[in-house]
Structure formats: C-alpha cells, structure tokens
Amino acid sequence: MAAFDTLFATPLLGANLGTGRNPELEAAALLIAAEDRAGQRWSKAHGYKGYTSYASLDDLTRRAPPFADLAQRIDREVQLFARKAQFELGRRKLKLDSLWVNVMEKDAIHAPHIHPHSVISGTYYVTAPPGSGAIRFEDPRLGLMMSAPPRKPTARLENRSFVDVQPRPGLLLLWESWLRHGVQPNRARGRRISVSFNFRLD
Ligand SMILES: [Fe+2]
C-alpha cells in the first residue's frame, strides 16, 4: 500500500447533460404538477412545500417524451458509474426502477434519507434559480465516529463529513443508494425543479 491511502470510497458522479436549460422538460414537469391531483394531495398531507410525483405516478417516461429522453441519458451515465465504481454485476443489469419529479417552492426542504432496495440513485436538475437549496451528502460512517475531530472547513472533499452540491440546470448527480442525503432550505424566489430516480439490479 501507499504511505497514506484513503479507503472505502463514496462515489459521486456529476455530469452536465445537454446545454443546461431544458424548457421542454420544465414544461412537462409543471404540467404534471398542475394536473396530478393525487400527487398534490400527497404532497400537502406530507408537508411538502410544492409538489412531488413520488407517491402518485410511476409512468413519467411513458407520459411525456422529455422524460423518456432524460431516462436514456441517465442510463448511459449509470453504466459509466458502475464501471468507475468497479461493480461486479455478472449477467445482471442496472435498470431504471422509478423516476419522479420534484417542484420545490420557497422554503421547501427535504430531510436526510436513503433510498432502500435500490443500487444507484440520483437527481437531474431542471430549474435552479439563485438561492436554490443545495443537496447535502453525509459521511455514512458518522454514527460510528464517537471521538473523531471535526474536519477543517477547507478540507479536501474526501475528508469532509458533509458535502453540499449547488444545483444548476442540466447537472446530473449519481450516488449509491445507501448514501444519506437531503436538500437544504430552498431560498430561491422561484421554483427549484428536479427529477429523481432509482436504479435496481435486474
Ligand atoms: Fe433522495
């Protein structure tokens, strides 16, 4: 081994898809948010400031072509992630399991969580005005670090306990589904729109 190695990687893939803004996808997302009564009810009942199709719709890629296009692009990046993380998949394949849209209004947050039963999760940012809530990733070992000192604010990414990524239109992020993450309060005046998804092993 080297004199100083860093073990147990936590991979995070970031990719810019297209040219940034995606007005067709934004329009499709807002139309679904306006029409999906079940999703509106669910969002309200769960204190979600805005709209998510997470619990109400499982067919976005068949409803609107911009979602199908996005799913294809995401799929390519997921296969790249699997190669970079050196997954041993054998004959199995990573397949899109679920995909949903999130429209966050001002002050919306998303508490830290993981995505159980999935392998790779991620988010694609459609609309992210200035002040949009960052996504915050947590070191998954935090619960074991009884006496570990905090890291310097200037510490390299791999040494930090929390890593915030500021959303921007066209940015795709992928991570392993066990990695805890949440969304910081949305301080933007406008809506923060994202598409989230899970891949499973088929
Ligand atoms: Fe999530």
Short mmCIF file of C-alpha atoms and ligand atoms in Angstrom, two decimals:
data_model
loop_
_atom_site.label_atom_id
_atom_site.label_comp_id
_atom_site.label_asym_id
_atom_site.label_seq_id
_atom_site.Cartn_x
_atom_site.Cartn_y
_atom_site.Cartn_z
CA MET A 1 0.00 0.00 0.00
CA ALA A 2 0.98 3.65 -0.28
CA ALA A 3 2.19 5.68 2.70
CA PHE A 4 -1.26 7.18 3.08
CA ASP A 5 -4.29 5.62 1.42
CA THR A 6 -7.92 6.63 1.55
CA LEU A 7 -10.13 3.55 1.94
CA PHE A 8 -13.84 2.89 1.37
CA ALA A 9 -14.74 5.23 -1.42
CA THR A 10 -18.10 7.01 -1.59
CA PRO A 11 -18.55 7.62 -5.31
CA LEU A 12 -20.39 10.69 -6.55
CA LEU A 13 -20.73 11.24 -10.29
CA GLY A 14 -21.56 14.65 -11.70
CA ALA A 15 -22.31 15.15 -15.38
CA ASN A 16 -23.61 18.05 -17.41
CA LEU A 17 -26.33 16.85 -19.75
CA GLY A 18 -27.04 18.94 -22.81
CA THR A 19 -26.63 22.68 -22.72
CA GLY A 20 -28.14 23.31 -19.31
CA ARG A 21 -31.68 24.56 -19.65
CA ASN A 22 -34.30 22.08 -20.77
CA PRO A 23 -37.54 24.04 -21.40
CA GLU A 24 -39.42 21.01 -22.76
CA LEU A 25 -38.74 19.04 -19.61
CA GLU A 26 -39.58 22.04 -17.43
CA ALA A 27 -42.92 22.47 -19.19
CA ALA A 28 -43.69 18.74 -18.91
CA ALA A 29 -42.85 18.78 -15.19
CA LEU A 30 -45.03 21.82 -14.49
CA LEU A 31 -47.94 20.34 -16.46
CA ILE A 32 -47.80 17.14 -14.45
CA ALA A 33 -47.55 19.14 -11.21
CA ALA A 34 -50.64 21.13 -12.22
CA GLU A 35 -52.72 18.10 -13.23
CA ASP A 36 -51.82 15.34 -10.77
CA ARG A 37 -54.43 15.74 -8.04
CA ALA A 38 -53.33 12.61 -6.15
CA GLY A 39 -49.76 13.90 -6.07
CA GLN A 40 -50.91 17.33 -4.91
CA ARG A 41 -52.90 15.72 -2.09
CA TRP A 42 -49.96 13.52 -1.09
CA SER A 43 -47.54 16.47 -1.09
CA LYS A 44 -49.89 18.53 1.08
CA ALA A 45 -50.58 15.68 3.50
CA HIS A 46 -46.82 15.12 3.97
CA GLY A 47 -45.91 18.78 4.47
CA TYR A 48 -44.02 19.00 1.18
CA LYS A 49 -43.79 22.66 0.11
CA GLY A 50 -44.53 22.18 -3.54
CA TYR A 51 -45.24 19.03 -5.50
CA THR A 52 -43.68 15.60 -5.95
CA SER A 53 -44.96 12.74 -8.10
CA TYR A 54 -43.00 10.28 -5.91
CA ALA A 55 -46.05 8.55 -4.44
CA SER A 56 -48.60 9.04 -7.21
CA LEU A 57 -47.12 8.41 -10.69
CA ASP A 58 -44.87 5.61 -11.93
CA ASP A 59 -45.08 6.18 -15.69
CA LEU A 60 -43.49 9.57 -16.39
CA THR A 61 -41.27 8.15 -19.14
CA ARG A 62 -44.39 6.99 -21.00
CA ARG A 63 -46.38 10.17 -20.32
CA ALA A 64 -44.03 12.69 -21.88
CA PRO A 65 -41.13 12.30 -24.37
CA PRO A 66 -38.78 14.70 -22.46
CA PHE A 67 -38.79 12.25 -19.54
CA ALA A 68 -38.05 9.32 -21.87
CA ASP A 69 -35.12 11.25 -23.42
CA LEU A 70 -33.78 12.08 -19.99
CA ALA A 71 -34.08 8.45 -18.84
CA GLN A 72 -31.91 7.34 -21.79
CA ARG A 73 -29.21 9.86 -20.97
CA ILE A 74 -29.29 8.92 -17.31
CA ASP A 75 -28.95 5.25 -18.23
CA ARG A 76 -25.66 5.91 -20.04
CA GLU A 77 -24.22 7.70 -17.03
CA VAL A 78 -25.38 4.94 -14.67
CA GLN A 79 -23.47 2.36 -16.72
CA LEU A 80 -20.40 4.63 -16.54
CA PHE A 81 -20.83 4.90 -12.76
CA ALA A 82 -20.92 1.10 -12.49
CA ARG A 83 -17.66 0.82 -14.43
CA LYS A 84 -15.91 3.52 -12.42
CA ALA A 85 -17.06 2.03 -9.11
CA GLN A 86 -15.98 -1.43 -10.39
CA PHE A 87 -19.27 -3.17 -9.67
CA GLU A 88 -19.16 -6.92 -10.32
CA LEU A 89 -22.54 -7.37 -12.00
CA GLY A 90 -22.10 -10.72 -13.75
CA ARG A 91 -25.06 -11.18 -16.05
CA ARG A 92 -27.21 -8.75 -14.12
CA LYS A 93 -28.00 -5.26 -15.32
CA LEU A 94 -28.75 -1.95 -13.68
CA LYS A 95 -32.25 -0.90 -14.68
CA LEU A 96 -34.34 2.17 -14.04
CA ASP A 97 -36.77 1.30 -11.24
CA SER A 98 -38.54 4.59 -10.55
CA LEU A 99 -38.37 8.19 -11.69
CA TRP A 100 -40.27 11.14 -10.26
CA VAL A 101 -40.41 14.90 -10.43
CA ASN A 102 -39.96 17.40 -7.58
CA VAL A 103 -41.16 21.01 -7.69
CA MET A 104 -39.92 22.77 -4.57
CA GLU A 105 -41.41 26.14 -3.62
CA LYS A 106 -39.67 28.73 -1.45
CA ASP A 107 -38.52 27.36 1.96
CA ALA A 108 -39.09 23.74 0.92
CA ILE A 109 -36.64 21.24 2.42
CA HIS A 110 -36.11 17.51 2.14
CA ALA A 111 -34.91 15.81 5.33
CA PRO A 112 -31.90 13.46 5.13
CA HIS A 113 -32.77 9.97 3.87
CA ILE A 114 -31.51 6.97 1.91
CA HIS A 115 -33.20 5.05 -0.91
CA PRO A 116 -33.64 1.47 0.37
CA HIS A 117 -33.73 -1.51 -2.05
CA SER A 118 -32.01 0.42 -4.84
CA VAL A 119 -28.41 0.38 -6.08
CA ILE A 120 -27.86 3.78 -7.66
CA SER A 121 -29.94 6.90 -7.03
CA GLY A 122 -29.64 10.34 -8.45
CA THR A 123 -31.11 13.65 -9.42
CA TYR A 124 -31.17 15.76 -12.55
CA TYR A 125 -31.72 19.49 -12.08
CA VAL A 126 -34.18 21.10 -14.46
CA THR A 127 -34.59 24.55 -12.89
CA ALA A 128 -32.43 26.02 -10.16
CA PRO A 129 -32.74 29.78 -9.62
CA PRO A 130 -30.13 31.56 -7.44
CA GLY A 131 -30.55 30.53 -3.80
CA SER A 132 -31.91 27.08 -4.64
CA GLY A 133 -31.37 24.59 -1.83
CA ALA A 134 -28.14 22.59 -2.11
CA ILE A 135 -28.17 18.82 -1.87
CA ARG A 136 -26.16 17.75 1.18
CA PHE A 137 -24.41 14.37 1.34
CA GLU A 138 -23.35 12.89 4.69
CA ASP A 139 -20.44 10.64 5.55
CA PRO A 140 -22.22 7.28 6.07
CA ARG A 141 -19.87 6.47 8.98
CA LEU A 142 -20.89 9.46 11.12
CA GLY A 143 -22.77 7.26 13.59
CA LEU A 144 -19.56 5.35 14.38
CA MET A 145 -17.31 8.36 14.92
CA MET A 146 -17.64 8.75 18.67
CA SER A 147 -14.49 10.86 19.22
CA ALA A 148 -13.47 11.86 15.71
CA PRO A 149 -12.49 15.52 15.49
CA PRO A 150 -14.32 17.75 13.04
CA ARG A 151 -12.60 18.43 9.72
CA LYS A 152 -11.25 21.83 8.64
CA PRO A 153 -13.72 23.90 6.62
CA THR A 154 -11.13 23.88 3.83
CA ALA A 155 -10.62 20.08 3.97
CA ARG A 156 -10.49 18.17 0.71
CA LEU A 157 -13.81 16.69 -0.38
CA GLU A 158 -12.86 13.14 0.67
CA ASN A 159 -12.10 14.32 4.22
CA ARG A 160 -15.34 16.21 4.80
CA SER A 161 -18.25 14.90 6.85
CA PHE A 162 -20.81 16.85 4.82
CA VAL A 163 -20.59 17.85 1.17
CA ASP A 164 -23.03 20.35 -0.35
CA VAL A 165 -23.58 20.50 -4.09
CA GLN A 166 -25.33 23.54 -5.50
CA PRO A 167 -27.83 22.56 -8.20
CA ARG A 168 -27.67 24.06 -11.66
CA PRO A 169 -29.80 23.32 -14.72
CA GLY A 170 -28.53 20.33 -16.69
CA LEU A 171 -26.49 18.87 -13.81
CA LEU A 172 -26.93 15.15 -13.17
CA LEU A 173 -25.70 13.62 -9.91
CA LEU A 174 -25.43 9.88 -9.22
CA TRP A 175 -24.55 8.14 -5.96
CA GLU A 176 -25.01 4.76 -4.32
CA SER A 177 -28.49 4.47 -2.82
CA TRP A 178 -27.20 3.87 0.75
CA LEU A 179 -25.64 7.34 0.87
CA ARG A 180 -27.66 9.65 3.12
CA HIS A 181 -28.59 12.97 1.55
CA GLY A 182 -31.12 15.76 1.96
CA VAL A 183 -31.98 19.13 0.47
CA GLN A 184 -31.17 22.35 2.32
CA PRO A 185 -33.93 25.01 2.55
CA ASN A 186 -34.82 26.48 -0.82
CA ARG A 187 -34.16 30.23 -0.53
CA ALA A 188 -34.85 30.92 -4.19
CA ARG A 189 -37.85 33.07 -5.05
CA GLY A 190 -38.72 30.78 -7.93
CA ARG A 191 -39.25 27.05 -8.08
CA ARG A 192 -36.46 24.50 -7.86
CA ILE A 193 -37.37 21.64 -10.21
CA SER A 194 -35.58 18.30 -10.27
CA VAL A 195 -36.13 14.76 -11.47
CA SER A 196 -35.02 11.99 -9.10
CA PHE A 197 -34.72 8.28 -9.80
CA ASN A 198 -33.59 4.86 -8.58
CA PHE A 199 -31.83 2.05 -10.42
CA ARG A 200 -32.04 -1.53 -9.23
CA LEU A 201 -30.19 -4.71 -10.10
CA ASP A 202 -32.21 -6.81 -12.53
FE FE B 1 -33.30 11.28 -2.19
#
